[in-house]
Amino acid sequence: MDLDAVTKQSVLHAKPDGLTLQYGTAGFRTKAEHLDHVMFRMGLLAVLRSKQTKSTIGVMVTASHNPEEDNGVKLVDPLGEMLAPSWEEHATCLANAEEQDLPRVLVDIGEKAAVNLHQDAFVVIGRDTRPSSEKLSQSVIDGVTVLGGQFHDYGLLTTPQLHYMVYCRNTSGQYGKATIEGYYQKLSAAFVELTKQASCSGDDQRTLKVDCANGIGALKLREMKHYFSQGLSVQLFNDGTKGKLNHLCGADFVKSHQKPPQGIEMKSNERCCSFDGDADRIIYYYHDADGQFHLVDGDKIAALISSFLKEPLLEIGDSLSLGVVQTAYANGSSTRYLEEVMKVPVYCTKTGVKHLHHKAQEFDIGVYFEANGHGTVLFSKAAEMKIKQLAKELEEDKKRKAAKMLENVIDLFNQATGDAISDMLVIEAILALKGLTVQQWDALYTDLPNRQLKVKVADRQVISTTDAERQAVKPPGLQEAINELVKKYRLSRAFVRPSGTEDIVRVYAEADSQENADSLAYEVSLAVFQLAGGIGERPQPGF
Ligand code: 16G
Ligand code: MG
């Protein structure tokens, strides 16, 4: 390592005094103007990680669903996974090191992680459409270069596309070609193949309105739609030509406000969906004939996909294990439906894709979705090989068809991470194959009314949780208070957790009616405010 060169370059990406940031659930995230030094340093770190793993590492510049003025950065590990936890700590140390300590911290990480500094390093970089992203990704490149790393800058990409590139490059192209055309071709071919078996239903069924959150998803979907146009026609809204990124639109807005985004024309019973700002989340919705809005969220996506998968799995008669992974935010009705009606085992993990992804890897086929629309289906290598073999060998026509269908499903799901575009194509294929309307899909089960609130506290770390965030162990008395409140309502459940991305505590409540979910959420917020050091205005009832 040429530490002198690092020091010299670092001055051009100086860290503002006193600023400390944490590598959180999805990397670093804050106002764009505070991130230049973090980007440079993540370029440095990516080189070390690449040397250590002897693999290509990804760096994505995005702040996902957050406001346009924000930005963020995260590293992507060799198989498209989120950065390993011990390296998250290195990332935090490096980002917060004062200028003069930077060389020492770098050397320290190199030693602790036993990095062979003579190894070559290769880093791939992607960015979203934020005005700040181009300059910030140049700072990443500066960091990579000063440590002698090689790089490829993909420019504008969705987050899942960057994960895909990393995965392709580290599997010598076996997973797919590490180019944007490679991505379009792989997914579209699987989609077209899968939907071939769908009996042609009316035009109506095969049109989808997509709210792209004024983000990168719009650019990429516009390029890609020609590849699958024979199977599906997508109409793009909030495509970034006028509106602001994530402003009154996008998956996060729709899910948290439980209402349609601005800028989309919805006719009754039309199927619509929203991506978030970096296109790794997807949420569906529609207006019924009475003009009532219905949300079809990540839980219902998991329910649709798992029930679809069960049939061909049974048909091929091979006992591949299927599991569904959710978080505490999963609607209670969805968990009940999956366990009692679908009879699939359901597991709960902490919030954040990396936790779900990790758990899902324990199954032959692991379906994971957060209620907010992040998710995918992972097939173990063993399951994939078995299915591919059966698709070739099986004599019986029905069985072979089932195996072939599963083969296409494997190719259609982005195996590196949750991906709004890939998920959208899977969902559209399933609806077409099953001849389901969005209303029929929605009717799989009825969501319990629920409410999410935020509470401001002086220090959100005074709350600590256990049992996949469903129980608060600190501060004393809080869980007992929640238990008492929950008892007052039917079919109720509530939990609180410190946010991993904002300086607030999140409250979730569900109950038999919206009114009850709302008052339970309010009462729990008040308990948090009183017992966990609330600041500012006390929570108020009513929404
Ligand atoms: C991040 C996570 C998302 C999680 C959310 C929770 C990734 C890629 N993203 O956006 O999965 O739902 O954080 O935010 O892991 P919170 O901790 O503020 O509730
Ligand atoms: Mg996102």
CSV table of N, CA and C in Angstrom, one decimal, residues 73-144:
chain,number,residue,atom,x,y,z
A,73,VAL,N,-23.9,4.5,0.3
A,73,VAL,CA,-23.0,3.6,-0.4
A,73,VAL,C,-23.0,2.3,0.3
A,74,LYS,N,-23.0,1.2,-0.5
A,74,LYS,CA,-22.8,-0.1,0.2
A,74,LYS,C,-21.9,-1.0,-0.7
A,75,LEU,N,-21.2,-1.9,0.0
A,75,LEU,CA,-20.3,-2.8,-0.7
A,75,LEU,C,-21.1,-4.1,-1.0
A,76,VAL,N,-20.8,-4.8,-2.1
A,76,VAL,CA,-21.4,-6.0,-2.4
A,76,VAL,C,-20.4,-7.1,-2.4
A,77,ASP,N,-20.6,-8.2,-1.7
A,77,ASP,CA,-19.7,-9.3,-1.5
A,77,ASP,C,-19.7,-10.2,-2.7
A,78,PRO,N,-18.7,-11.2,-2.8
A,78,PRO,CA,-18.5,-11.9,-4.0
A,78,PRO,C,-19.7,-12.6,-4.7
A,79,LEU,N,-20.6,-13.2,-3.8
A,79,LEU,CA,-21.7,-13.9,-4.5
A,79,LEU,C,-23.0,-13.0,-4.6
A,80,GLY,N,-22.7,-11.7,-4.6
A,80,GLY,CA,-23.8,-10.8,-4.7
A,80,GLY,C,-24.4,-10.5,-3.4
A,81,GLU,N,-23.8,-11.0,-2.3
A,81,GLU,CA,-24.4,-10.8,-1.0
A,81,GLU,C,-24.0,-9.5,-0.4
A,82,MET,N,-24.7,-9.1,0.7
A,82,MET,CA,-24.3,-7.9,1.5
A,82,MET,C,-23.0,-8.2,2.2
A,83,LEU,N,-22.3,-7.1,2.4
A,83,LEU,CA,-20.9,-7.2,3.1
A,83,LEU,C,-21.0,-8.0,4.4
A,84,ALA,N,-20.0,-8.9,4.6
A,84,ALA,CA,-19.9,-9.7,5.8
A,84,ALA,C,-19.8,-8.7,7.1
A,85,PRO,N,-20.5,-9.2,8.2
A,85,PRO,CA,-20.6,-8.3,9.3
A,85,PRO,C,-19.2,-7.8,9.9
A,86,SER,N,-18.2,-8.6,9.9
A,86,SER,CA,-16.9,-8.1,10.4
A,86,SER,C,-16.4,-7.0,9.5
A,87,TRP,N,-16.7,-7.0,8.3
A,87,TRP,CA,-16.2,-5.9,7.4
A,87,TRP,C,-17.1,-4.7,7.5
A,88,GLU,N,-18.3,-4.9,8.0
A,88,GLU,CA,-19.1,-3.7,8.3
A,88,GLU,C,-18.4,-2.9,9.4
A,89,GLU,N,-17.9,-3.6,10.3
A,89,GLU,CA,-17.1,-2.9,11.4
A,89,GLU,C,-15.9,-2.2,10.8
A,90,HIS,N,-15.2,-2.8,9.9
A,90,HIS,CA,-14.0,-2.2,9.3
A,90,HIS,C,-14.5,-0.9,8.6
A,91,ALA,N,-15.6,-1.1,7.9
A,91,ALA,CA,-16.2,0.1,7.1
A,91,ALA,C,-16.4,1.3,8.0
A,92,THR,N,-17.1,1.0,9.2
A,92,THR,CA,-17.4,2.0,10.1
A,92,THR,C,-16.1,2.7,10.6
A,93,CYS,N,-15.1,1.9,11.0
A,93,CYS,CA,-13.8,2.4,11.5
A,93,CYS,C,-13.2,3.3,10.5
A,94,LEU,N,-13.1,2.8,9.3
A,94,LEU,CA,-12.5,3.5,8.2
A,94,LEU,C,-13.2,4.9,7.9
A,95,ALA,N,-14.5,4.8,7.9
A,95,ALA,CA,-15.2,6.0,7.5
A,95,ALA,C,-15.1,7.1,8.6
A,96,ASN,N,-14.9,6.7,9.8
A,96,ASN,CA,-14.8,7.6,10.9
A,96,ASN,C,-13.4,8.0,11.4
A,97,ALA,N,-12.4,7.4,10.7
A,97,ALA,CA,-11.0,7.7,11.1
A,97,ALA,C,-10.7,9.2,10.8
A,98,GLU,N,-10.1,9.9,11.7
A,98,GLU,CA,-9.6,11.3,11.4
A,98,GLU,C,-8.5,11.2,10.4
A,99,GLU,N,-8.4,12.3,9.7
A,99,GLU,CA,-7.5,12.3,8.5
A,99,GLU,C,-6.1,11.7,8.8
A,100,GLN,N,-5.5,12.1,10.0
A,100,GLN,CA,-4.1,11.7,10.3
A,100,GLN,C,-4.1,10.2,10.7
A,101,ASP,N,-5.2,9.6,11.0
A,101,ASP,CA,-5.2,8.2,11.5
A,101,ASP,C,-5.5,7.2,10.3
A,102,LEU,N,-5.8,7.8,9.2
A,102,LEU,CA,-6.3,7.0,8.1
A,102,LEU,C,-5.3,5.9,7.7
A,103,PRO,N,-4.0,6.2,7.5
A,103,PRO,CA,-3.0,5.1,7.1
A,103,PRO,C,-3.0,4.0,8.2
A,104,ARG,N,-3.0,4.4,9.4
A,104,ARG,CA,-2.9,3.4,10.5
A,104,ARG,C,-4.1,2.5,10.5
A,105,VAL,N,-5.3,3.1,10.3
A,105,VAL,CA,-6.5,2.3,10.3
A,105,VAL,C,-6.5,1.3,9.1
A,106,LEU,N,-6.0,1.8,8.0
A,106,LEU,CA,-6.0,0.9,6.8
A,106,LEU,C,-5.1,-0.3,7.0
A,107,VAL,N,-3.9,0.0,7.6
A,107,VAL,CA,-2.9,-1.1,7.9
A,107,VAL,C,-3.5,-2.0,8.9
A,108,ASP,N,-4.2,-1.5,9.8
A,108,ASP,CA,-4.9,-2.3,10.9
A,108,ASP,C,-5.9,-3.3,10.3
A,109,ILE,N,-6.7,-2.8,9.4
A,109,ILE,CA,-7.7,-3.6,8.7
A,109,ILE,C,-7.0,-4.7,7.9
A,110,GLY,N,-6.0,-4.3,7.2
A,110,GLY,CA,-5.2,-5.3,6.4
A,110,GLY,C,-4.7,-6.4,7.3
A,111,GLU,N,-4.2,-6.0,8.5
A,111,GLU,CA,-3.6,-7.1,9.4
A,111,GLU,C,-4.7,-7.9,10.0
A,112,LYS,N,-5.7,-7.2,10.5
A,112,LYS,CA,-6.8,-8.0,11.2
A,112,LYS,C,-7.5,-9.0,10.2
A,113,ALA,N,-7.6,-8.6,9.0
A,113,ALA,CA,-8.4,-9.4,8.0
A,113,ALA,C,-7.4,-10.3,7.2
A,114,ALA,N,-6.1,-10.2,7.6
A,114,ALA,CA,-5.1,-11.1,6.9
A,114,ALA,C,-5.2,-10.9,5.4
A,115,VAL,N,-5.2,-9.6,4.9
A,115,VAL,CA,-5.2,-9.3,3.5
A,115,VAL,C,-3.9,-9.5,2.9
A,116,ASN,N,-3.8,-10.3,1.8
A,116,ASN,CA,-2.5,-10.4,1.1
A,116,ASN,C,-2.4,-9.2,0.1
A,117,LEU,N,-1.6,-8.2,0.5
A,117,LEU,CA,-1.5,-7.0,-0.3
A,117,LEU,C,-1.0,-7.1,-1.7
A,118,HIS,N,-0.4,-8.2,-2.0
A,118,HIS,CA,0.2,-8.4,-3.3
A,118,HIS,C,-0.9,-9.0,-4.3
A,119,GLN,N,-2.0,-9.4,-3.7
A,119,GLN,CA,-3.1,-9.9,-4.6
A,119,GLN,C,-3.6,-8.8,-5.5
A,120,ASP,N,-4.1,-9.1,-6.7
A,120,ASP,CA,-4.8,-8.1,-7.5
A,120,ASP,C,-6.2,-7.8,-6.9
A,121,ALA,N,-6.7,-6.6,-7.3
A,121,ALA,CA,-8.0,-6.2,-6.8
A,121,ALA,C,-8.9,-5.8,-8.0
A,122,PHE,N,-10.2,-6.1,-8.0
A,122,PHE,CA,-11.1,-5.7,-9.0
A,122,PHE,C,-12.4,-5.2,-8.4
A,123,VAL,N,-12.8,-4.0,-8.7
A,123,VAL,CA,-14.0,-3.5,-8.1
A,123,VAL,C,-15.0,-3.0,-9.2
A,124,VAL,N,-16.3,-3.3,-9.1
A,124,VAL,CA,-17.2,-2.8,-10.1
A,124,VAL,C,-18.1,-1.8,-9.3
A,125,ILE,N,-18.5,-0.8,-10.1
A,125,ILE,CA,-19.2,0.3,-9.5
A,125,ILE,C,-20.5,0.6,-10.2
A,126,GLY,N,-21.6,0.9,-9.5
A,126,GLY,CA,-22.8,1.3,-10.1
A,126,GLY,C,-23.4,2.5,-9.3
A,127,ARG,N,-24.3,3.2,-9.9
A,127,ARG,CA,-24.9,4.4,-9.2
A,127,ARG,C,-26.4,4.6,-9.7
A,128,ASP,N,-27.1,5.2,-8.8
A,128,ASP,CA,-28.5,5.6,-9.2
A,128,ASP,C,-28.5,7.0,-9.8
A,129,THR,N,-29.8,7.5,-10.0
A,129,THR,CA,-29.9,8.7,-10.8
A,129,THR,C,-29.8,10.0,-10.0
A,130,ARG,N,-29.5,10.0,-8.7
A,130,ARG,CA,-29.4,11.2,-7.9
A,130,ARG,C,-28.4,12.2,-8.6
A,131,PRO,N,-28.7,13.5,-8.5
A,131,PRO,CA,-27.7,14.4,-9.0
A,131,PRO,C,-26.3,14.3,-8.4
A,132,SER,N,-26.3,13.9,-7.2
A,132,SER,CA,-25.0,13.8,-6.5
A,132,SER,C,-24.2,12.5,-6.8
A,133,SER,N,-24.9,11.5,-7.4
A,133,SER,CA,-24.3,10.2,-7.5
A,133,SER,C,-23.0,10.1,-8.4
A,134,GLU,N,-23.0,10.9,-9.5
A,134,GLU,CA,-21.9,10.8,-10.4
A,134,GLU,C,-20.6,11.2,-9.8
A,135,LYS,N,-20.7,12.3,-9.1
A,135,LYS,CA,-19.5,12.9,-8.5
A,135,LYS,C,-19.0,11.9,-7.4
A,136,LEU,N,-20.0,11.4,-6.6
A,136,LEU,CA,-19.6,10.5,-5.5
A,136,LEU,C,-19.0,9.2,-6.0
A,137,SER,N,-19.5,8.7,-7.1
A,137,SER,CA,-18.9,7.5,-7.6
A,137,SER,C,-17.5,7.7,-8.1
A,138,GLN,N,-17.3,9.0,-8.6
A,138,GLN,CA,-15.9,9.3,-9.0
A,138,GLN,C,-15.0,9.3,-7.8
A,139,SER,N,-15.5,9.6,-6.6
A,139,SER,CA,-14.7,9.6,-5.4
A,139,SER,C,-14.4,8.1,-5.0
A,140,VAL,N,-15.3,7.2,-5.3
A,140,VAL,CA,-15.1,5.8,-5.0
A,140,VAL,C,-13.9,5.3,-5.9
A,141,ILE,N,-14.0,5.8,-7.2
A,141,ILE,CA,-13.0,5.4,-8.2
A,141,ILE,C,-11.6,5.9,-7.7
A,142,ASP,N,-11.6,7.1,-7.2
A,142,ASP,CA,-10.3,7.7,-6.7
A,142,ASP,C,-9.7,6.8,-5.6
A,143,GLY,N,-10.6,6.3,-4.7
A,143,GLY,CA,-10.1,5.4,-3.6
A,143,GLY,C,-9.6,4.1,-4.2
A,144,VAL,N,-10.3,3.5,-5.1
A,144,VAL,CA,-9.9,2.3,-5.7
A,144,VAL,C,-8.5,2.4,-6.4
